[in-house]
XYZ file of N, CA and C in Angstrom:
750
model
N 0.935 -1.346 -0.061
C 0.311 0.173 0.011
C 1.028 0.806 -0.135
N 0.290 2.056 -1.204
C 1.473 3.679 -1.288
C 1.240 3.998 0.674
N 2.412 4.733 0.666
C 2.990 5.550 1.781
C 2.113 6.443 1.836
N 1.471 7.073 0.731
C 1.244 9.234 1.182
C -0.204 8.833 0.848
N -0.718 8.153 1.271
C -2.171 7.904 1.747
C -2.476 9.286 2.184
N -3.418 10.296 2.333
C -4.022 10.815 2.764
C -5.734 11.197 2.652
N -5.766 10.480 2.199
C -7.839 9.996 2.333
C -8.405 9.186 2.112
N -9.492 8.425 2.620
C -9.764 6.982 2.481
C -11.561 7.420 2.364
N -11.727 7.027 1.247
C -13.066 7.246 0.503
C -13.969 5.688 0.859
N -15.151 5.723 0.568
C -15.834 4.433 1.154
C -16.843 4.397 0.604
N -18.000 3.371 -0.236
C -18.921 3.547 -0.174
C -19.821 2.821 0.640
N -21.223 3.355 0.292
C -22.101 3.113 1.379
C -22.683 1.928 1.693
N -24.022 1.256 0.942
C -24.359 -0.101 1.756
C -23.596 -1.660 0.648
N -23.670 -2.161 1.899
C -22.629 -3.433 1.641
C -21.707 -3.537 1.999
N -20.894 -1.955 2.423
C -19.291 -1.610 3.172
C -19.794 -0.799 4.551
N -19.751 0.275 4.651
C -20.658 1.160 5.874
C -21.094 0.283 6.389
N -22.739 -0.082 5.826
C -23.989 -0.706 5.916
C -24.310 -1.814 5.451
N -24.015 -3.222 6.500
C -24.693 -4.633 5.937
C -25.358 -5.104 5.524
N -25.666 -5.796 4.441
C -26.165 -6.481 3.862
C -27.214 -7.677 4.826
N -27.728 -7.721 5.908
C -27.772 -8.949 6.797
C -28.889 -9.904 6.254
N -29.931 -9.745 5.333
C -30.763 -10.031 4.750
C -31.342 -9.626 3.717
N -31.268 -9.428 2.214
C -31.532 -9.131 1.425
C -32.964 -9.784 0.847
N -32.995 -10.595 1.323
C -34.417 -11.179 0.528
C -35.723 -10.516 1.492
N -34.991 -10.552 3.166
C -36.559 -9.869 3.544
C -36.662 -8.392 3.514
N -35.249 -8.066 3.009
C -35.399 -6.494 2.534
C -36.256 -5.996 1.543
N -36.392 -6.844 0.434
C -37.053 -6.938 -0.339
C -38.164 -6.971 -0.467
N -38.639 -8.389 0.266
C -40.174 -8.835 0.965
C -40.897 -6.963 1.299
N -39.837 -6.735 2.451
C -40.227 -5.728 3.108
C -40.571 -4.623 1.721
N -39.519 -4.356 1.172
C -40.202 -3.332 0.680
C -41.020 -3.085 -0.329
N -41.410 -4.432 -0.904
C -42.431 -5.097 -2.017
C -43.958 -5.369 -1.165
N -44.100 -5.634 -0.305
C -45.209 -5.475 1.123
C -45.290 -4.095 1.684
N -44.511 -2.681 1.603
C -44.928 -1.416 1.908
C -45.002 -0.892 0.670
N -44.462 -0.821 -0.616
C -44.583 -0.487 -1.846
C -46.277 -0.534 -2.226
N -46.751 -2.223 -1.919
C -48.143 -2.827 -2.716
C -49.251 -1.970 -1.350
N -48.972 -1.958 -0.052
C -49.353 -1.275 0.131
C -50.252 0.209 0.147
N -49.169 0.984 -0.644
C -50.111 2.262 -1.357
C -50.139 2.046 -2.625
N -50.243 0.671 -3.317
C -51.048 0.210 -4.691
C -52.228 0.376 -4.684
N -52.569 -0.505 -3.260
C -54.028 -0.726 -2.881
C -55.110 0.661 -2.100
N -53.969 1.468 -1.916
C -55.176 2.360 -1.869
C -56.001 3.093 -3.134
N -54.834 3.422 -3.959
C -55.253 3.314 -5.467
C -56.868 2.822 -6.005
N -57.013 3.419 -7.190
C -58.424 2.514 -7.479
C -57.925 1.514 -8.576
N -57.246 1.057 -8.818
C -56.050 0.052 -9.652
C -56.611 -1.534 -8.560
N -56.920 -2.410 -8.952
C -57.167 -3.724 -8.649
C -55.809 -4.963 -9.332
N -54.950 -4.708 -8.157
C -53.752 -5.582 -8.895
C -53.273 -6.367 -7.747
N -53.240 -7.871 -7.930
C -52.761 -8.653 -7.256
C -51.480 -8.543 -6.307
N -51.178 -9.225 -5.460
C -49.467 -9.496 -5.088
C -48.440 -9.128 -6.080
N -49.238 -10.941 -5.870
C -48.461 -11.706 -7.054
C -47.800 -10.594 -8.557
N -49.357 -9.932 -9.149
C -49.390 -9.092 -9.979
C -47.941 -8.043 -9.609
N -48.119 -7.793 -8.625
C -47.416 -6.493 -8.774
C -45.965 -6.520 -8.739
N -45.988 -7.639 -7.929
C -44.857 -8.218 -7.412
C -42.944 -8.129 -9.125
N -44.557 -9.090 -9.622
C -44.123 -9.784 -10.988
C -43.493 -8.330 -11.967
N -44.019 -8.039 -12.388
C -44.274 -6.370 -13.070
C -42.972 -5.256 -12.113
N -42.971 -5.597 -10.352
C -41.650 -4.812 -9.975
C -40.276 -5.377 -10.029
N -40.125 -6.308 -10.488
C -39.018 -7.532 -10.882
C -38.110 -6.660 -12.045
N -37.979 -5.921 -12.395
C -37.464 -5.329 -13.196
C -36.934 -3.579 -13.499
N -37.655 -3.055 -11.429
C -38.444 -1.848 -11.171
C -36.381 -1.257 -11.587
N -35.722 -1.761 -10.313
C -34.372 -1.131 -10.771
C -33.153 -1.046 -12.185
N -33.957 -2.367 -12.600
C -32.672 -2.574 -14.205
C -33.104 -1.495 -15.181
N -34.255 -0.994 -14.837
C -34.610 0.377 -16.303
C -34.048 1.136 -16.249
N -33.619 1.318 -17.255
C -32.676 2.671 -17.932
C -33.785 4.211 -17.111
N -32.832 5.007 -16.341
C -33.503 5.701 -14.959
C -34.035 6.496 -16.167
N -35.479 7.028 -16.020
C -36.289 8.172 -16.053
C -36.078 9.245 -17.025
N -36.024 9.724 -18.076
C -35.730 11.075 -18.657
C -37.085 11.953 -18.051
N -36.750 12.737 -16.586
C -37.194 13.094 -16.439
C -37.031 14.681 -16.413
N -36.825 15.616 -16.751
C -35.898 17.202 -16.101
C -35.992 17.398 -14.979
N -37.043 16.893 -14.642
C -37.493 17.970 -13.680
C -36.665 17.261 -11.943
N -35.836 18.693 -11.134
C -35.492 18.607 -10.423
C -36.257 17.995 -8.714
N -37.735 18.218 -9.182
C -38.387 17.815 -8.069
C -38.560 16.866 -7.306
N -38.018 15.671 -8.025
C -37.658 14.626 -7.598
C -36.405 13.703 -7.634
N -36.231 13.036 -7.083
C -34.612 12.287 -6.880
C -35.406 11.071 -8.449
N -34.433 10.186 -8.308
C -34.365 9.039 -9.313
C -35.233 8.583 -8.820
N -35.146 8.102 -7.759
C -35.924 7.107 -7.540
C -37.830 6.796 -7.484
N -37.721 8.504 -7.080
C -39.327 9.173 -7.091
C -39.699 8.790 -8.548
N -38.454 9.146 -9.724
C -39.121 8.887 -10.889
C -39.471 8.115 -11.079
N -38.931 6.804 -10.813
C -39.237 5.898 -11.072
C -40.887 5.419 -10.873
N -41.036 5.352 -9.422
C -42.128 5.373 -9.251
C -43.406 5.508 -9.567
N -42.735 6.717 -10.195
C -43.832 8.086 -11.344
C -44.088 6.819 -12.380
N -42.854 6.551 -13.275
C -42.881 5.937 -13.710
C -43.477 4.467 -14.288
N -43.680 3.680 -12.836
C -44.327 2.485 -12.628
C -45.907 3.168 -12.654
N -45.915 4.244 -11.559
C -47.513 4.478 -11.847
C -48.001 5.001 -12.682
N -47.446 5.208 -14.091
C -47.995 6.333 -15.353
C -48.407 4.659 -15.744
N -47.080 3.415 -15.667
C -47.495 2.825 -16.621
C -48.957 1.664 -16.592
N -49.361 1.585 -15.176
C -50.407 1.028 -14.612
C -51.500 2.144 -14.267
N -51.742 3.430 -15.064
C -52.549 4.066 -14.445
C -53.297 4.723 -13.006
N -52.186 4.691 -12.348
C -52.653 4.660 -11.104
C -51.802 6.165 -10.935
N -52.837 6.829 -9.809
C -52.465 8.853 -9.566
C -52.337 8.208 -8.519
N -51.496 8.624 -7.675
C -51.094 9.489 -6.699
C -50.790 10.918 -6.260
N -51.348 11.091 -5.155
C -51.276 12.001 -4.427
C -49.585 12.447 -4.574
N -49.444 13.874 -4.404
C -47.961 14.399 -3.761
C -47.242 14.169 -3.248
N -48.386 14.395 -2.189
C -48.077 13.704 -0.403
C -48.267 12.235 -0.764
N -48.732 11.186 -1.156
C -48.937 9.916 -1.471
C -47.218 8.978 -1.698
N -46.583 10.173 -3.431
C -45.033 9.879 -3.744
C -44.152 9.884 -2.388
N -44.170 11.383 -1.887
C -43.421 11.207 -1.005
C -43.423 10.323 -0.196
N -44.383 10.323 0.709
C -44.522 9.360 1.953
C -43.956 7.777 0.967
N -44.183 7.347 0.298
C -44.594 6.513 -0.785
C -42.757 6.061 -0.513
N -42.667 7.034 -1.347
C -40.729 6.570 -1.268
C -39.774 6.218 -0.381
N -39.896 7.104 -0.060
C -39.574 6.983 2.342
C -39.493 5.990 2.725
N -40.711 5.511 2.632
C -41.293 4.465 3.888
C -40.687 3.209 2.652
N -40.676 3.250 1.832
C -40.171 1.630 0.905
C -39.100 1.994 1.139
N -37.975 3.065 1.228
C -36.751 2.619 1.363
C -36.770 2.209 2.771
N -36.928 2.855 3.867
C -37.198 2.971 4.954
C -37.293 1.312 5.063
N -37.914 0.760 5.011
C -38.505 -0.315 4.763
C -37.407 -1.382 4.347
N -37.029 -1.155 2.901
C -35.914 -1.589 2.699
C -34.542 -1.659 3.697
N -34.758 -0.747 4.525
C -33.510 -0.398 5.523
C -33.432 -1.511 6.843
N -34.721 -1.452 6.974
C -34.919 -2.806 8.508
C -33.937 -3.742 8.190
N -33.327 -4.296 7.157
C -32.278 -5.631 7.031
C -31.098 -5.051 6.633
N -31.152 -4.291 6.546
C -29.611 -3.416 6.636
C -28.844 -2.854 7.304
N -27.734 -3.202 8.289
C -27.648 -2.274 9.977
C -26.275 -1.068 9.072
N -26.327 -0.491 10.161
C -24.845 -0.410 9.945
C -23.504 -1.213 10.704
N -22.723 -0.590 10.172
C -21.378 -1.393 10.713
C -21.154 -0.671 12.177
N -21.009 -1.836 13.261
C -21.215 -0.793 14.301
C -19.467 -0.355 14.805
N -18.889 -0.869 13.560
C -16.792 -0.197 14.428
C -17.385 1.264 14.033
N -17.467 1.905 12.799
C -17.784 2.904 11.824
C -17.696 3.944 13.143
N -18.500 4.223 13.584
C -17.963 5.800 14.271
C -16.939 6.280 15.272
N -16.156 4.811 15.856
C -15.115 4.784 16.284
C -13.960 4.534 15.384
N -14.089 4.002 14.565
C -12.722 3.963 13.329
C -13.159 5.298 12.732
N -13.968 5.966 12.155
C -13.814 7.413 11.654
C -12.659 8.162 12.573
N -13.307 8.174 13.550
C -12.410 8.674 14.639
C -11.307 8.835 14.691
N -10.789 7.608 14.910
C -9.285 7.298 14.069
C -8.840 8.286 12.989
N -9.613 7.575 11.618
C -9.053 7.969 10.389
C -8.759 9.789 10.906
N -9.990 10.083 10.696
C -9.624 11.710 10.829
C -9.075 12.610 11.815
N -8.229 11.788 12.648
C -6.857 12.861 13.127
C -6.390 12.475 11.769
N -5.870 11.919 10.735
C -4.581 11.984 9.996
C -4.966 12.294 8.348
N -6.627 11.912 8.335
C -7.036 11.621 6.799
C -8.351 12.232 6.730
N -8.492 12.464 5.064
C -9.560 12.983 4.663
C -10.646 11.684 4.783
N -12.275 12.016 4.737
C -13.021 10.834 4.513
C -14.612 11.290 3.500
N -14.592 10.432 2.505
C -15.428 10.344 1.514
C -16.083 9.868 1.304
N -17.469 9.850 1.122
C -18.447 9.039 1.049
C -18.334 8.909 -0.286
N -18.742 8.095 -1.221
C -18.938 7.699 -2.862
C -19.938 6.411 -2.829
N -21.300 6.819 -3.334
C -22.374 5.835 -3.465
C -22.988 6.446 -4.116
N -23.762 4.654 -5.291
C -25.010 4.436 -5.753
C -25.922 4.980 -5.823
N -26.641 5.624 -5.495
C -28.218 5.720 -4.829
C -28.909 6.460 -4.927
N -30.072 6.411 -5.850
C -31.091 7.054 -6.254
C -32.087 7.288 -5.802
N -31.862 7.782 -4.209
C -32.604 8.048 -3.184
C -32.078 9.923 -1.529
N -31.416 10.769 -2.089
C -30.390 10.673 -1.406
C -30.664 11.224 -0.149
N -32.060 11.836 -0.548
C -33.138 11.814 0.698
C -32.988 11.359 1.907
N -32.641 9.642 1.482
C -32.644 9.045 2.638
C -31.479 8.957 3.457
N -30.623 9.138 2.262
C -28.983 8.847 3.007
C -28.507 10.241 3.939
N -29.312 10.972 3.566
C -29.023 12.462 4.978
C -30.000 12.506 5.375
N -31.058 11.587 6.142
C -31.538 11.198 7.520
C -31.192 9.887 8.010
N -30.683 9.335 6.889
C -29.840 7.820 7.945
C -28.046 8.782 8.727
N -27.576 9.172 8.008
C -26.826 10.164 8.543
C -26.756 10.903 9.964
N -27.938 11.652 9.607
C -28.301 12.547 10.919
C -29.293 11.421 12.087
N -29.642 10.014 11.761
C -30.059 8.925 12.960
C -28.941 8.696 13.425
N -27.889 8.678 12.666
C -26.907 7.514 12.995
C -25.237 9.065 13.708
N -25.878 9.860 13.556
C -24.592 11.558 14.010
C -23.617 10.745 12.724
N -23.835 10.841 11.381
C -22.577 10.624 10.558
C -22.074 11.918 9.798
N -23.395 12.831 9.799
C -23.177 13.940 9.079
C -21.780 14.441 8.855
N -21.322 14.619 10.044
C -19.597 15.055 10.717
C -19.227 14.556 10.157
N -18.398 13.139 10.023
C -17.895 12.443 9.787
C -17.109 12.504 8.628
N -18.082 12.745 7.397
C -17.261 12.870 6.049
C -16.874 14.562 6.163
N -16.089 14.215 5.199
C -15.632 15.948 4.379
C -16.127 16.051 2.897
N -16.617 15.320 2.605
C -17.469 14.613 1.647
C -18.417 14.286 0.965
N -19.204 14.331 0.682
C -20.613 13.867 0.102
C -21.001 13.423 -1.278
N -20.933 12.532 -1.947
C -20.773 12.299 -3.995
C -21.746 11.180 -3.655
N -22.762 11.782 -4.085
C -24.253 10.280 -4.150
C -24.863 10.638 -5.994
N -24.338 9.463 -6.138
C -25.232 9.645 -7.608
C -25.817 10.444 -8.104
N -27.015 10.008 -7.465
C -28.289 11.192 -8.173
C -28.089 12.570 -7.759
N -27.662 13.344 -6.965
C -27.324 14.032 -7.068
C -26.029 14.713 -8.290
N -25.465 14.083 -8.523
C -23.827 14.537 -9.976
C -24.441 14.251 -11.282
N -25.177 13.196 -11.749
C -25.172 12.380 -12.336
C -24.166 11.474 -12.917
N -23.407 11.206 -11.898
C -22.762 9.678 -12.316
C -23.168 9.059 -11.961
N -22.087 7.715 -12.232
C -22.147 6.286 -11.177
C -21.190 5.677 -10.946
N -20.611 5.365 -10.401
C -19.641 4.018 -10.588
C -19.993 3.124 -11.165
N -19.356 2.685 -12.467
C -17.871 3.390 -12.017
C -17.016 4.327 -13.435
N -18.168 4.772 -13.385
C -17.982 6.016 -13.935
C -16.733 7.076 -13.169
N -15.413 7.450 -13.509
C -14.006 7.794 -12.881
C -14.853 9.388 -12.211
N -15.668 9.843 -12.834
C -16.334 10.977 -12.466
C -16.459 11.418 -11.789
N -17.081 10.542 -10.782
C -18.373 10.482 -9.792
C -16.945 10.858 -8.045
N -15.844 9.725 -8.256
C -14.712 10.025 -7.473
C -13.601 10.927 -7.858
N -13.486 12.132 -9.786
C -13.181 13.036 -9.180
C -13.775 14.204 -9.250
N -14.767 14.414 -8.512
C -16.214 15.346 -7.728
C -15.201 15.634 -6.290
N -14.125 13.920 -6.032
C -14.525 14.271 -4.404
C -13.006 14.328 -4.673
N -12.210 14.067 -5.740
C -10.625 14.899 -5.613
C -11.001 15.331 -5.704
N -11.686 16.628 -6.712
C -11.104 18.274 -6.701
C -11.187 18.715 -5.555
N -12.745 18.361 -5.198
C -13.207 18.885 -4.188
C -12.316 19.242 -2.732
N -11.449 17.794 -2.574
C -10.432 17.669 -1.222
C -9.068 18.074 -1.936
N -8.715 18.676 -2.956
C -8.014 19.259 -3.736
C -6.559 18.110 -2.937
N -7.202 16.745 -3.693
C -6.395 15.298 -3.656
C -5.775 14.944 -4.890
N -5.242 14.094 -5.117
C -4.710 13.287 -6.049
C -4.702 12.038 -6.026
N -5.457 11.115 -7.049
C -5.549 9.890 -7.293
C -5.129 8.602 -6.165
N -3.363 8.791 -6.531
C -2.701 8.265 -5.850
C -2.701 8.505 -4.249
N -2.895 9.701 -4.000
C -3.376 9.717 -1.927
C -4.647 9.442 -1.773
N -5.379 8.325 -2.480
C -6.186 7.899 -1.758
C -6.570 6.264 -2.243
N -7.784 5.771 -0.852
C -7.784 4.521 -1.576
C -9.374 4.613 -1.448
N -10.237 3.578 -2.035
C -11.358 3.746 -1.783
C -11.935 2.299 -1.222
N -12.688 1.887 -0.543
C -13.575 0.837 0.395
C -14.984 0.299 -0.706
N -14.941 -0.959 -1.187
C -16.388 -1.133 -2.056
C -16.632 -2.390 -1.705
N -17.709 -3.192 -1.879
C -18.203 -4.330 -1.986
C -18.270 -4.525 -3.502
N -18.598 -4.009 -4.422
C -18.807 -4.558 -5.841
C -18.201 -4.304 -6.984
N -18.572 -5.132 -7.701
C -17.731 -4.371 -8.832
C -17.505 -3.159 -9.230
N -19.040 -2.529 -8.968
C -18.348 -1.314 -9.547
C -17.632 -0.431 -8.891
N -17.561 -0.713 -7.801
C -16.733 -0.013 -6.542
C -15.489 -0.236 -7.387
N -15.023 -1.159 -7.422
C -13.263 -1.942 -7.926
C -12.913 -1.454 -9.225
N -14.078 -1.305 -10.136
C -13.842 -0.818 -10.992
C -13.532 0.927 -11.624
N -14.958 1.416 -11.002
C -14.536 2.492 -10.614
C -13.578 3.060 -10.160
N -12.825 2.536 -9.207
C -11.680 3.351 -8.688
C -9.936 2.949 -9.460
N -10.674 1.893 -9.750
C -9.295 1.851 -10.754
C -9.287 2.594 -11.896
N -10.492 2.760 -12.298
C -10.777 3.992 -14.233
C -10.433 5.557 -13.334
N -10.741 5.536 -12.352
C -10.131 6.868 -11.372
C -8.509 7.060 -10.766
N -7.718 5.980 -11.016
C -6.265 5.854 -10.606
C -6.452 5.965 -9.145
N -7.345 5.267 -8.396
C -7.056 5.342 -7.013
C -7.127 3.858 -6.278
N -6.966 3.354 -5.709
C -6.381 2.430 -4.930
C -7.429 1.498 -4.356
N -7.336 0.709 -4.874
C -9.596 -0.148 -4.975
C -8.636 -1.166 -4.125
N -10.058 -0.972 -2.549
C -10.079 -1.727 -1.764
C -11.280 -3.045 -1.818
N -11.726 -4.165 -1.578
C -12.238 -4.704 -1.611
C -12.987 -5.690 -0.390
N -14.011 -4.990 0.621
C -14.509 -6.010 1.869
C -15.224 -6.825 1.345
N -14.914 -7.728 2.167
C -15.667 -9.492 1.759
C -15.843 -9.362 2.676
N -17.165 -9.865 3.320
C -17.078 -10.253 5.133
C -17.653 -11.678 4.225
N -17.341 -12.608 5.124
C -17.363 -13.684 5.447
C -18.543 -14.182 6.054
N -18.410 -14.102 7.098
C -19.749 -13.998 8.431
C -20.744 -13.396 7.914
N -21.084 -13.229 6.938
C -22.446 -12.748 6.291
C -22.596 -12.899 4.605
N -23.200 -14.196 5.350
C -22.903 -15.350 4.114
C -24.158 -14.515 2.793
N -25.248 -13.365 3.283
C -26.785 -12.844 2.695
C -25.753 -11.852 2.187
N -24.576 -11.172 2.159
C -23.931 -10.102 1.126
C -23.697 -10.550 -0.384
N -23.302 -11.903 -0.530
C -23.530 -12.449 -1.185
C -24.162 -12.664 -2.524
N -25.489 -12.141 -1.751
C -26.777 -12.348 -2.320
C -27.292 -11.012 -3.323
N -27.964 -10.962 -4.223
C -28.329 -9.793 -4.711
C -26.921 -8.858 -5.646
N -26.370 -9.717 -6.434
C -25.317 -9.002 -7.118
C -23.861 -9.229 -6.074
N -24.373 -9.199 -4.921
C -22.745 -9.838 -4.207
C -22.206 -10.476 -4.002
N -21.796 -10.861 -4.977
C -21.155 -12.217 -5.684
C -19.939 -12.778 -5.451
N -20.327 -13.713 -4.133
C -18.958 -14.437 -3.054
C -17.966 -14.592 -4.532
N -17.665 -14.200 -5.805
C -16.372 -14.333 -6.535
C -16.146 -13.187 -6.396
N -16.303 -12.557 -5.779
C -15.566 -11.128 -6.105
C -14.557 -11.058 -5.804
N -14.109 -11.756 -4.376
C -12.652 -11.902 -4.053
C -11.629 -12.737 -5.075
N -12.135 -13.727 -5.316
C -10.929 -14.222 -5.969
C -11.221 -13.618 -7.475
N -11.872 -13.068 -8.445
C -11.853 -13.072 -9.329
C -11.561 -11.592 -9.331
N -11.530 -10.538 -8.707
C -10.471 -9.409 -8.260
C -8.941 -9.069 -8.002
N -8.518 -9.936 -7.488
C -7.216 -10.543 -7.141
C -6.649 -10.832 -8.303
N -7.504 -12.201 -9.101
C -6.813 -12.283 -10.338
C -6.752 -11.212 -11.139
N -7.701 -10.970 -11.838
C -7.856 -10.250 -12.823
C -7.090 -8.432 -12.231
N -7.344 -8.053 -11.032
C -6.293 -6.757 -10.646
C -5.826 -6.855 -9.629
N -4.603 -7.568 -9.762
C -3.578 -7.705 -8.196
C -3.333 -6.534 -7.720
N -3.666 -5.615 -7.687
C -3.571 -3.819 -7.286
C -4.797 -4.319 -6.262
N -6.053 -4.980 -6.360
C -6.669 -4.777 -5.479
C -6.572 -5.323 -3.760
N -6.647 -4.858 -3.071
C -6.685 -5.124 -1.437
C -7.714 -5.821 -1.366
N -7.719 -6.805 -0.132
C -8.726 -7.331 -0.030
C -8.740 -7.299 2.127
N -9.945 -6.772 2.377
C -10.257 -7.029 3.685
C -11.902 -7.739 4.212
N -11.590 -7.990 5.232
C -12.782 -9.250 5.557
C -13.254 -8.006 7.151
N -12.756 -6.885 7.463
C -13.865 -6.058 8.163
C -13.220 -5.115 7.965
N -14.022 -3.716 8.236
C -13.645 -2.357 8.072
C -12.086 -2.034 9.341
N -12.487 -2.860 10.397
C -11.158 -2.515 10.826
C -9.564 -2.480 10.411
N -9.607 -3.607 9.254
C -8.407 -3.636 8.953
C -7.642 -3.192 8.195
N -8.435 -1.997 7.723
C -7.620 -0.263 7.079
C -6.627 -0.075 7.919
N -7.177 -0.190 9.467
C -5.881 0.830 10.048
C -4.514 -0.311 9.640
N -4.555 -1.225 9.238
C -3.129 -2.495 9.003
C -2.643 -1.801 7.366
N -3.971 -1.352 6.445
C -3.333 -1.330 5.701
C -2.886 0.310 5.394
N -3.661 1.867 5.879
C -2.403 2.631 5.899
C -1.776 3.126 7.161
N -1.632 2.387 7.860
C -0.690 1.854 9.634
C -1.073 3.793 9.651
N -2.658 3.732 10.414
C -3.157 4.215 11.640
C -2.834 4.813 12.681
């Protein structure tokens, strides 16, 4: 690991937050979303609803120039319009916030974050680089956990127009904090995280928690470890966040 490290950048979900049971998370999300659909005049069975939602997040981002709504809210609007369902403005806001909160029930904060970051901040800058469609939820989480002041820079894809692995989302943090890529390490848990760091010229660190088997589901592939070590030998691998201490010698 380079000796001139001045900053540590982090992914959020799967890195600072642990996916304990994503199957339950998505069931909770579906149940909550459906509870709002049931209030409408459109009659749709739960099975039909879940089938129609199977590609909800895989579809291209909605082309809606309005800044009034997050990308996630725009996805909800697109779904509603496709099925002639009408929501009031307040119902849309509530549905967006409550469905994400339902999903969050089984996604918990790594208990070491506050203590680890307190150590890191003595000598390093800290930034968040997150692909996420509903920024309001992240800011609410950080307020609840009292994490807002832990970060020197927060970069969320939905606010920038760039998503990992696009290097430009990293460049925003680098430029803001006046850092060079070689002065930074980035901790993440997905292909997009590792490839994005590589694209930006930043040292990638893959976090692979074998004690949390459900992190391997829904895109968090258990083969990430061996695949990236093989194809990208510069990728360091850690099993928990405390191992960052050994990487940069806090």
